[in-house]
Each structure stands twice: as structure tokens, then as C-alpha cells.
Tab-separated table of C-alpha atoms and ligand atoms in Angstrom:
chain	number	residue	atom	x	y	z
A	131	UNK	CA	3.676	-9.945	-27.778
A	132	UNK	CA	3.551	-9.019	-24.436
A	133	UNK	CA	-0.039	-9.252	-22.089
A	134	UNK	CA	0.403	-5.668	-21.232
A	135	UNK	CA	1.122	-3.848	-24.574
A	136	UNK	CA	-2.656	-2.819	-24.094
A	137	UNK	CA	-2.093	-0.939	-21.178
A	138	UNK	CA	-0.796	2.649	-21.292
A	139	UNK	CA	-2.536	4.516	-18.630
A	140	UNK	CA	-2.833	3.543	-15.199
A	141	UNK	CA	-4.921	5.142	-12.516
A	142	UNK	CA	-4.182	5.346	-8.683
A	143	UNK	CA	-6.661	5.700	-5.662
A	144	UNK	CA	-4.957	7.129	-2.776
A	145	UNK	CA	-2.209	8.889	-2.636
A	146	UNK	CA	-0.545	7.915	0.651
A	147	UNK	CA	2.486	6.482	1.245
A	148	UNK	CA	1.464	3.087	-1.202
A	149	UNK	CA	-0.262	4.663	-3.830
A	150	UNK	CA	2.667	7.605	-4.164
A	151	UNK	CA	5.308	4.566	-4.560
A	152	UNK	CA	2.994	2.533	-6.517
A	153	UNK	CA	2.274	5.962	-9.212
A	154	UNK	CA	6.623	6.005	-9.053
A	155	UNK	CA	7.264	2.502	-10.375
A	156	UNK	CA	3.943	2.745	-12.846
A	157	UNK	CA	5.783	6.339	-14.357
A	158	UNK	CA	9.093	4.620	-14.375
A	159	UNK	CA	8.241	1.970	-16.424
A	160	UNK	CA	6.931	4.122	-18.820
A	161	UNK	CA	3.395	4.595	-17.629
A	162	UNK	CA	1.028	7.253	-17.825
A	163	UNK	CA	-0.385	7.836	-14.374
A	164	UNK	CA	-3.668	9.107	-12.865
A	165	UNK	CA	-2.913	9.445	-9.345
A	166	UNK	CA	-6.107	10.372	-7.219
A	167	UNK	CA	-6.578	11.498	-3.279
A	168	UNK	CA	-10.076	12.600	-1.931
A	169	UNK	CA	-7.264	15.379	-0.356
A	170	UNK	CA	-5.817	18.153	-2.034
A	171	UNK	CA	-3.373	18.756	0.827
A	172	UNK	CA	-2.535	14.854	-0.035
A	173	UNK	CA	-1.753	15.306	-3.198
A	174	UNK	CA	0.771	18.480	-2.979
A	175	UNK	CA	2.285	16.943	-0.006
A	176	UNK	CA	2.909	13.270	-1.914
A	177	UNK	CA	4.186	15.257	-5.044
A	178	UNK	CA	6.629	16.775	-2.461
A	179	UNK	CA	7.826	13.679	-1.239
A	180	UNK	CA	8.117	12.261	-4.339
A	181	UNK	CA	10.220	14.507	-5.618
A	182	UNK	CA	12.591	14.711	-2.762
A	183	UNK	CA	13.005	11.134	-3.261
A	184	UNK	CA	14.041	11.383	-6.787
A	185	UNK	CA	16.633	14.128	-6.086
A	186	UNK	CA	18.035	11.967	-3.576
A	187	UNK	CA	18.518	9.390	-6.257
A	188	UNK	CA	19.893	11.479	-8.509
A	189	UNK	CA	22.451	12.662	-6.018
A	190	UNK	CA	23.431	8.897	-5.146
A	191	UNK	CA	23.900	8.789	-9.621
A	192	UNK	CA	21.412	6.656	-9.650
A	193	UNK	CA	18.668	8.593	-11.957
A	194	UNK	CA	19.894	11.302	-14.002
A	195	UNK	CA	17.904	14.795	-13.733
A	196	UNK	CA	15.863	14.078	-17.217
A	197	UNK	CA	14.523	11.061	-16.221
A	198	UNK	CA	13.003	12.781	-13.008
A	199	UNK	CA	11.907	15.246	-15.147
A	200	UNK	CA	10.497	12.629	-17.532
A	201	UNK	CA	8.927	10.539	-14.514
A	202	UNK	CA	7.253	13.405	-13.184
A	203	UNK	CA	5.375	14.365	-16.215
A	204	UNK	CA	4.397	11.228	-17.060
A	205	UNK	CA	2.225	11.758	-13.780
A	206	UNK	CA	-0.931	13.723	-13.134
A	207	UNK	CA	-2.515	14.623	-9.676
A	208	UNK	CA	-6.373	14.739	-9.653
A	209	UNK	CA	-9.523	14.613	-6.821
A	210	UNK	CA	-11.729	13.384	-10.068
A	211	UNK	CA	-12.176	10.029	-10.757
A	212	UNK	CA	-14.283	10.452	-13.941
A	213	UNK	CA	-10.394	11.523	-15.114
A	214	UNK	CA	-9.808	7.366	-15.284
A	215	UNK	CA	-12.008	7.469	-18.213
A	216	UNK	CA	-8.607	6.634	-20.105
A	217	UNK	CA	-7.063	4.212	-17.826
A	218	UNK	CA	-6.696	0.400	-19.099
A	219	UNK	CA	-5.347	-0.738	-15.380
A	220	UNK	CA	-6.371	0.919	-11.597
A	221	UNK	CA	-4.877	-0.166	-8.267
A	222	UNK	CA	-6.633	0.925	-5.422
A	223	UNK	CA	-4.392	1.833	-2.512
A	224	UNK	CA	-6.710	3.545	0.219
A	225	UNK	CA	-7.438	3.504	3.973
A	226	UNK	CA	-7.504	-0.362	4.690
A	227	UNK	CA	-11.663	0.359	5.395
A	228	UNK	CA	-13.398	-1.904	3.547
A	229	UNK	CA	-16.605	0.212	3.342
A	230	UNK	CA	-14.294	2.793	1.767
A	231	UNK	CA	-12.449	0.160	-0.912
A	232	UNK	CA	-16.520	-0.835	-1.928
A	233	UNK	CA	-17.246	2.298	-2.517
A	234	UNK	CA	-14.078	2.894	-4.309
A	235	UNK	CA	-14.788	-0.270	-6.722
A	236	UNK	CA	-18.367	1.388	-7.027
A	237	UNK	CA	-16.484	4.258	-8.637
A	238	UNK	CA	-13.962	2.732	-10.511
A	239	UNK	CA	-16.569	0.316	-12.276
A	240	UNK	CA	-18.327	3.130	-12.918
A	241	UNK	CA	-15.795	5.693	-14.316
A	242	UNK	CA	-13.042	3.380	-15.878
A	243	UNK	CA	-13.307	1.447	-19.646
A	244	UNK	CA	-14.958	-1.591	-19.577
A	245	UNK	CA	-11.599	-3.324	-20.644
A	246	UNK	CA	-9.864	-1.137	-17.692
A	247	UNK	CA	-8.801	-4.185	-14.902
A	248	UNK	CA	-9.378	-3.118	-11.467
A	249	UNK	CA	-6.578	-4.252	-8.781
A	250	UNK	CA	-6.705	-3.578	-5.132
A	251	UNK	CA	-3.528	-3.237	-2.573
A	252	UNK	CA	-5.508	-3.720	0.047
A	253	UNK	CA	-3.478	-5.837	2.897
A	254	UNK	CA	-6.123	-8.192	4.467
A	255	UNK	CA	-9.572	-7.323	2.647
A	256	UNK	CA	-11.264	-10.150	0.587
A	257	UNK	CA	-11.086	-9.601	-3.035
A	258	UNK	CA	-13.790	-11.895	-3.805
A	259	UNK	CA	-16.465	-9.440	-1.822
A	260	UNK	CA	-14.656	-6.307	-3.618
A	261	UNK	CA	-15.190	-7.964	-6.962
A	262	UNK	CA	-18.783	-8.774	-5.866
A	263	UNK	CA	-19.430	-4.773	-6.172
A	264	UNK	CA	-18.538	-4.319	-9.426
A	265	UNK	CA	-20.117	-5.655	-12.728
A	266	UNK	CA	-16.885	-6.760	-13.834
A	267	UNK	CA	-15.660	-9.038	-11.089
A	268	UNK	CA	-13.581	-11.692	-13.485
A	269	UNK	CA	-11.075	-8.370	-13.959
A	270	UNK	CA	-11.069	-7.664	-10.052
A	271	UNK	CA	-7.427	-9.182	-8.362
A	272	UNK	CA	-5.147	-8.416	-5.547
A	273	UNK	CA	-1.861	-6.643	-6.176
A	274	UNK	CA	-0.320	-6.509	-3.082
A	275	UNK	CA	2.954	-4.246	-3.054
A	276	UNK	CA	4.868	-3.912	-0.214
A	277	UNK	CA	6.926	-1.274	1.412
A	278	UNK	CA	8.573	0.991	0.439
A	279	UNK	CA	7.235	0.335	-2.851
A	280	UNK	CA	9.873	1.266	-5.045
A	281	UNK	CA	12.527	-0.947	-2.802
A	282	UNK	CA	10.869	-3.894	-2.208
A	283	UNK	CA	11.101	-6.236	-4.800
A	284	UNK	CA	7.773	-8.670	-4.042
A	285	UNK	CA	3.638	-8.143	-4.771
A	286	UNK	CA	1.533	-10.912	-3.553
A	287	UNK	CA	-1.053	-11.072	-6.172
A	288	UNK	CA	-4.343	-12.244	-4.796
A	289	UNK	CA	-7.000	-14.132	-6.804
A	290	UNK	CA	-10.525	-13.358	-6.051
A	291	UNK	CA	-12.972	-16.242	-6.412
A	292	UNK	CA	-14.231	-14.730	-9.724
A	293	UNK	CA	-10.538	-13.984	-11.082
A	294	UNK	CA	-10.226	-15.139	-14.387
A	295	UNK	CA	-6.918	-16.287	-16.144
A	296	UNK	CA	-6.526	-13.441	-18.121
A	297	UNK	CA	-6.752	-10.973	-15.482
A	298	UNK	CA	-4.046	-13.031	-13.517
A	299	UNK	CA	-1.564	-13.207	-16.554
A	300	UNK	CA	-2.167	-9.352	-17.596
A	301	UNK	CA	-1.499	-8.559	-13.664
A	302	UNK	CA	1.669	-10.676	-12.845
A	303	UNK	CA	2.996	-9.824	-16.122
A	304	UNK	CA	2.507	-5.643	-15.292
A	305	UNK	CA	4.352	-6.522	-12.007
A	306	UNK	CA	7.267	-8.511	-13.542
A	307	UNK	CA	7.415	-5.158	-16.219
A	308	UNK	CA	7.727	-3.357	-13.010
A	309	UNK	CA	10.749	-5.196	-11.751
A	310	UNK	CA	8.804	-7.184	-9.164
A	311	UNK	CA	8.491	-11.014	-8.037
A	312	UNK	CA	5.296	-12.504	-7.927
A	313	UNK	CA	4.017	-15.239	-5.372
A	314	UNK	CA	0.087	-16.105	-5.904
A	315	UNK	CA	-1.913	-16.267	-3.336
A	316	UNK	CA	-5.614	-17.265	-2.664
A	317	UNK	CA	-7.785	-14.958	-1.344
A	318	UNK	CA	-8.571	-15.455	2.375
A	319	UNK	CA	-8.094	-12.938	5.249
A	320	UNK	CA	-4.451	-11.163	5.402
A	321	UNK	CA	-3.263	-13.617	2.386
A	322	UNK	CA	0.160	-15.070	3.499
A	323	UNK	CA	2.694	-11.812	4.177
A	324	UNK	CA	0.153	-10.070	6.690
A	325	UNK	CA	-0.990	-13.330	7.854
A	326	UNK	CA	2.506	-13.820	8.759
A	327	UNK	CA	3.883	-10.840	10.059
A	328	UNK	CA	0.792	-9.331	11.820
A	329	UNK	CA	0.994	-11.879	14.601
A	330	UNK	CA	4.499	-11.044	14.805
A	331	UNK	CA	3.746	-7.132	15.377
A	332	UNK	CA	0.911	-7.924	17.462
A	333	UNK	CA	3.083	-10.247	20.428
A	334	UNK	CA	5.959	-7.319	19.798
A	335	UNK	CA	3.276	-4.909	21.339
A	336	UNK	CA	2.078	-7.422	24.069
A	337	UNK	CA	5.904	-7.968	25.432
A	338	UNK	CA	5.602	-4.249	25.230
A	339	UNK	CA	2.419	-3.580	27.363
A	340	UNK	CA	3.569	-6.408	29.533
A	341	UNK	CA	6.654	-4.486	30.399
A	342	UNK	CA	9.386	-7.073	29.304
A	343	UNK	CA	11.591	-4.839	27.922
A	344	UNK	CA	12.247	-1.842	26.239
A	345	UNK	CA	10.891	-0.585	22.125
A	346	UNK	CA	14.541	-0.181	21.712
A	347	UNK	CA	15.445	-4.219	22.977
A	348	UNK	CA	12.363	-5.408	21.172
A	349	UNK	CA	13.870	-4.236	18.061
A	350	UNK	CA	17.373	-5.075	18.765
A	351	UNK	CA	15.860	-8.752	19.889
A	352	UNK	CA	14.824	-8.974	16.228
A	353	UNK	CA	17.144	-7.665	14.277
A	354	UNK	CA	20.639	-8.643	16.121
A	355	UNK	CA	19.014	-11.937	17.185
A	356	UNK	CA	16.770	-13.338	14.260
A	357	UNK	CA	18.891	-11.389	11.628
A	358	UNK	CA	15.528	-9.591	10.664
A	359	UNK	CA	16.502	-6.252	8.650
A	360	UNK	CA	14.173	-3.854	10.773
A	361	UNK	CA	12.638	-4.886	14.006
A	362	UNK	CA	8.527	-5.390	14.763
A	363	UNK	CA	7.954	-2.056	16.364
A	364	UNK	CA	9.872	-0.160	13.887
A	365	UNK	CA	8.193	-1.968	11.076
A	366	UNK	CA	4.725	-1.249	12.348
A	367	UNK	CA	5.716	2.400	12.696
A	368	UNK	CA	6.597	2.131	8.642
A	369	UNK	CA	3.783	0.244	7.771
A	370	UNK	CA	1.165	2.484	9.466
A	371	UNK	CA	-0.452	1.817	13.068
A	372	UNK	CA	-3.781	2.012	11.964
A	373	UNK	CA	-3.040	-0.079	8.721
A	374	UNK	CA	-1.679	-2.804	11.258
A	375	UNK	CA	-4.964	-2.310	13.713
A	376	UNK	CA	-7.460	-2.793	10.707
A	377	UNK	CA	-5.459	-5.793	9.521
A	378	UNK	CA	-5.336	-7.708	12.601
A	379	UNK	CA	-8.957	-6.448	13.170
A	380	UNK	CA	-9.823	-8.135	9.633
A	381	UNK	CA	-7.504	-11.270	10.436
A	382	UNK	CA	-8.980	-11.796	13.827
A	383	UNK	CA	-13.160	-11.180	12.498
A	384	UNK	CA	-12.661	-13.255	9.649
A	385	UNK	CA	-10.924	-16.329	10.876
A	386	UNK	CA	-12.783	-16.303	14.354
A	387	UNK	CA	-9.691	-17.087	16.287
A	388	UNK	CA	-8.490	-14.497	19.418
A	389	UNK	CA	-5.299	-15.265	18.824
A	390	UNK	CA	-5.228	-11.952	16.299
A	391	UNK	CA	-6.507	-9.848	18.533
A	392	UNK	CA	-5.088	-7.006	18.267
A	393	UNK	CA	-3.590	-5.402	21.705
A	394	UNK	CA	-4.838	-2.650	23.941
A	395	UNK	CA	-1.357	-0.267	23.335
A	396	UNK	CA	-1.942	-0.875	19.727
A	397	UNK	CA	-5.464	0.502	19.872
A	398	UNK	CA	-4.681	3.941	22.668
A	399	UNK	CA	-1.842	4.540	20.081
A	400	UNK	CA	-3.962	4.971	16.978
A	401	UNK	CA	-6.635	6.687	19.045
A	402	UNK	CA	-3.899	9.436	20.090
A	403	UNK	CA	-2.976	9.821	16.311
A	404	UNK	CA	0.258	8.193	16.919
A	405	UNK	CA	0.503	6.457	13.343
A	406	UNK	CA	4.211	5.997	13.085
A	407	UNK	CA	6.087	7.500	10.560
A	408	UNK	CA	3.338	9.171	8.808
A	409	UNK	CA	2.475	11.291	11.659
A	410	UNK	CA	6.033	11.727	13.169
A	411	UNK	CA	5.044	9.802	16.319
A	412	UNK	CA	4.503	6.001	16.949
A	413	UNK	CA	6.576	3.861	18.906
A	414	UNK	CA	9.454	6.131	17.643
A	415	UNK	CA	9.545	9.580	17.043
A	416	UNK	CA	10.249	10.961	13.462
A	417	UNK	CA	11.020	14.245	12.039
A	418	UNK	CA	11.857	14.939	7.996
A	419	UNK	CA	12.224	18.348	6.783
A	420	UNK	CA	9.358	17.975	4.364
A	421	UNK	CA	7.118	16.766	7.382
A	422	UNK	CA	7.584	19.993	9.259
A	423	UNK	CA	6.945	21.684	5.811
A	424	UNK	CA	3.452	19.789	5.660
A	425	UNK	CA	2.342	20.977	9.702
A	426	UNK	CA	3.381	24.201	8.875
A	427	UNK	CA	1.698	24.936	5.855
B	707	LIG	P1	-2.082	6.014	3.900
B	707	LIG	O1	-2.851	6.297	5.114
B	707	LIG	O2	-0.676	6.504	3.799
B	707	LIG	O3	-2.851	6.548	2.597
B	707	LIG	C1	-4.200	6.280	2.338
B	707	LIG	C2	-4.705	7.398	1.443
B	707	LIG	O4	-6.021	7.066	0.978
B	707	LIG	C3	-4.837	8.746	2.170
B	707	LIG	O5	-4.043	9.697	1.485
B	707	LIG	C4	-6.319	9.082	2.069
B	707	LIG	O6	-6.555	10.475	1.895
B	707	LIG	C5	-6.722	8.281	0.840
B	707	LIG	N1	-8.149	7.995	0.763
B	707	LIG	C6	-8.970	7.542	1.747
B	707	LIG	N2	-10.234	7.402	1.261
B	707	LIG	C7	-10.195	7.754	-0.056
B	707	LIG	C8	-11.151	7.811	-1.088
B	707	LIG	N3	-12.419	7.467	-0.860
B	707	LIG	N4	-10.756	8.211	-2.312
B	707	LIG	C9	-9.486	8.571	-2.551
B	707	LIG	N5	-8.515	8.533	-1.610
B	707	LIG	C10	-8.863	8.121	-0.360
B	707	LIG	O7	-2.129	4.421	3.715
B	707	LIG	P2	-1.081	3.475	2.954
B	707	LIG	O8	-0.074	3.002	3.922
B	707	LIG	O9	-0.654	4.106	1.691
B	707	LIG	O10	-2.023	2.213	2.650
B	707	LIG	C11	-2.931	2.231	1.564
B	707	LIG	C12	-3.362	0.813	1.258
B	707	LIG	O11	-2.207	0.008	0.992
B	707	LIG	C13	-4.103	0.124	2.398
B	707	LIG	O12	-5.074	-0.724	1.859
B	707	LIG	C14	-3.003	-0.688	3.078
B	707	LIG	O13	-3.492	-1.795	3.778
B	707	LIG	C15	-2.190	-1.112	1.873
B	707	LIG	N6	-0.796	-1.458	2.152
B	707	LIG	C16	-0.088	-0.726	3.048
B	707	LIG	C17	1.238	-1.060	3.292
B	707	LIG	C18	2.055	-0.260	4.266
B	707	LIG	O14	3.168	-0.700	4.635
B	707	LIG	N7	1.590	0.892	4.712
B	707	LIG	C19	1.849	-2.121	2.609
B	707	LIG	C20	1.083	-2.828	1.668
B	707	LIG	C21	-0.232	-2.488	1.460
């Protein structure tokens, strides 16, 4: 029998761009989904998106319209987290704060069964000190999807010092159910993907501010010379300019070496709201129907 027959009902913190993909693939594998945002405006606006990106799969044949419809109701929008009262499994996918994600673990400890594991997709922030807040911390582990969620076929699952066995097998096992590839990581700052690639986005930015070239030629240097699918600067811009800023902030506090440090254009580009995609500006400049439908409403 499988690990995760036990778990029916799975809640979500934070309904941004992780958390909506991460509620998809939980409702598409059959799911029931709590999927929470301290925003109202969040939560219509994700819905939105999420169903736009259904229709489009149902006009590539790829989803027929009864499984949408089927998806969708499998999923339920809520501000309350005393809602997760029924939920055997919550990943946490908020700001990358780490005073937020404690406080977050507060609540979930508080509000969810005492079965209920609690998962965080938090891209640099130590599990073991997350775990440390709750009165559970041997079912507290890192499930690290990436992004887009539904696309990408890896989570790094990150073991907190406290981690036991079972909360590792119930975890990898949910994420092979969801189609995924596991690689197991221990927990230390930025575990190995954002340990990896944030240095990489980081010297993008500095050839950048150093005036070596062009965003454009940066990109093109990537993906036409290293045969990387999508360039640094356009990545960062998909990934979230202030997720990338707290990460490298986290990398380059915790392990005490500069060479993290996250540059000055990276920093006057988050402090003019110029997220990337989320925002329609970054080091590109982006505009979707549904995100003119969001700044007009
Ligand atoms: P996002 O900015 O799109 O969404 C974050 C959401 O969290 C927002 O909607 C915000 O309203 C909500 N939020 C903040 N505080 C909250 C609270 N106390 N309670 C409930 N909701 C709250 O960010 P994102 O890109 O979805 O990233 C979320 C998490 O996933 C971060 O930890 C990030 O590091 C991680 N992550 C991001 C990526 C990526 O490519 N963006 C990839 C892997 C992991």
C-alpha cells in the first residue's frame, strides 16, 4: 500500500505564482486542496490565471473541459487557516521572509491535525530552524518545486536536522504521485539548485551593471552559447527579483562568504517594484491580458 493513501487533503500557504502551480498538480492528482493567501485580490487573481492556463491546455487537446472542471472543484480559495483543520499534508509557499515562514509554521502547527506533515518550498531558508517552531519538527521537510510548477519535472526535497524517515518516504513518495523526480538534499543555505544558479544570476547582473553588454546578449550568451533553455536575466525575471535578492541575501549571511553578494542593480530594481514577470517589469517588460485585467480592477 502506498505511503500516501492517508493523505486526501492538502493545504497551500500562498497563493503566488508557486503555491497556484503547486494547488494545480495537488488537484490533478486527485487532491483536495486548501489554497490560502493573506490577499483576497491574490486569490481571485491566481484563480484567474489558473484557469486561463487550463483552457489553454484544453485548446492544445491536452485536458479535456471535464477534467478542468473536475480540477477546479477539487480546489477551494480561503484567507482562514483554521480551514486546514482537515488537511493531512501543507506546503508552505510564501514570501521567501523567514520571519514570515516562522510565523506561518506557528500557524500551521497550530491549526492543522497532529498527523498533518508540514513541508516548506521555501528556496534558501533552513528547515531545521522552521521545524524548531513547531512542536512537531520530525514531520517538518523541504519540498522544493521549481518553476513553472506544473512543467518542471524536479523537487529538491530538503531534510531538516529533525526529519524523520517517515516524513521523508511519505514526502518523496507524494512528489513521485505528482509526476516529479526527487534528488535529496541536506539542509544548508540555498540547498544545491539555488546554490547553483543564484551565483549564476548574480554575475549575469554584475556584467550588466558593469556595462559589458546588452540584457538581450547576456541572454543570447547563455542560451545560444551554453545551450541553456532560457538565459540568467530572463530566468530571474520568472523566478521573481525579490525571491532572487532574499536568496542570495540568505546564501551570502549564512555561509559568510561575499562572493553571494547580491549586486547593487539587483537591489534599485526590487526597490522600484520591478519584480519581473509578476509585475510586468524587470529586466524585460511583460504584458498578459489577464495582467492588465488585475491593474485595472
Ligand atoms: P509570490 O510573490 O508570487 O507569492 C507569494 C505569496 O505569498 C503572495 O501571494 C503573498 O500574498 C503570500 N503571502 C505572504 N505572506 C503570507 C502569509 N503570512 N500568509 C499567507 N500568504 C502570504 O512568490 P513565489 O514566487 O510564489 O514564491 C513563493 C515561495 O516559493 C518562496 O519561498 C520562494 O522562494 C519559493 N520558490 C519560488 C520559485 C520561483 O521561481 N519563484 C521557485 C521555487 C521556490
Amino acid at each position: 500500500m502506498s505511503v500516501t493513501t492517508n493523505i486526501r487533503c492538502v493545504g497551500v500557504v500562498g497563493a503566488g505564482q508557486m503555491g497556484r502551480g503547486i494547488a494545480q498538480v495537488m488537484a490533478a492528482s486527485g487532491l483536495r486542496v486548501r489554497l490560502l493567501d493573506s490577499d483576497t485580490d491574490v486569490l481571485n487573481h491566481s484563480l484567474a490565471l489558473l484557469r486561463r492556463d487550463l483552457s489553454r491546455s484544453i485548446e492544445k487537446g491536452r485536458m479535456k473541459p471535464e477534467e478542468r472542471d473536475a480540477l477546479l472543484s477539487r480546489i477551494v480559495l480561503t484567507t482562514d487557516i483554521a480551514s486546514f483543520v482537515e488537511c493531512d499534508f501543507a506546503v508552505e509557499a510564501a514570501t521567501e521572509d523567514q520571519a514570515v515562514k516562522r510565523d506561518i509554521f506557528r500557524e500551521l502547527d497550530h491549526y492543522t491535525p497532529e498527523h498533518a506533515i508540514l513541508a516548506s518550498n521555501t528556496s534558501s531558508i533552513s528547515l531545521t530552524k522552521l521545524a524548531g517552531v513547531t512542536g512537531r519538527p520530525e514531520r517538518v521537510i523541504g519540498m522544493h518545486f521549481m518553476n513553472p510548477v506544473p512543467r518542471m519535472p524536479l523537487v529538491e526535497i530538503i531534510r531538516a536536522l529533525q526529519t524523520s524517515d517517515a516524513t521523508y518516504e511519505v514526502t518523496s513518495e507524494l512528489a513521485r504521485r505528482l509526476g516529479k523526480t526527487c534528488i535529496t538534499t541536506k539542509d544548508m543555505p540555498g540547498f544545491v539548485v539555488n546554490r547553483m544558479l543564484i551565483p549564476f544570476i548574480n554575475e549575469a547582473c554584475f556584467v550588466l551593471q558593469e556595462g559589458l553588454c546588452t540584457v538581450e546578449d547576456i541572454d543570447q550568451a547563455s542560451e545560444l552559447g551554453l545551450s541553456h533553455p532560457m538565459g540568467p536575466l530572463k530566468l530571474a525575471d520568472l523566478i521573481g527579483l525579490d525571491t532572487c535578492l532574499a536568496i542570495a541575501e540568505v546564501l551570502q549571511r549564512e555561509l559568510g562568504e561575499d562572493k553571494y553578494r547580491p549586486p547593487a542593480i539587483l537591489r534599485n530594481y526590487v526597490a522600484a517594484g520591478w519584480l519581473g514577470r509578476k509585475t510586468g517589469r524587470g529586466f524585460y517588460e511583460y504584458d498578459t491580458a489577464v495582467e492588465r485585467q488585475r491593474k485595472v480592477a
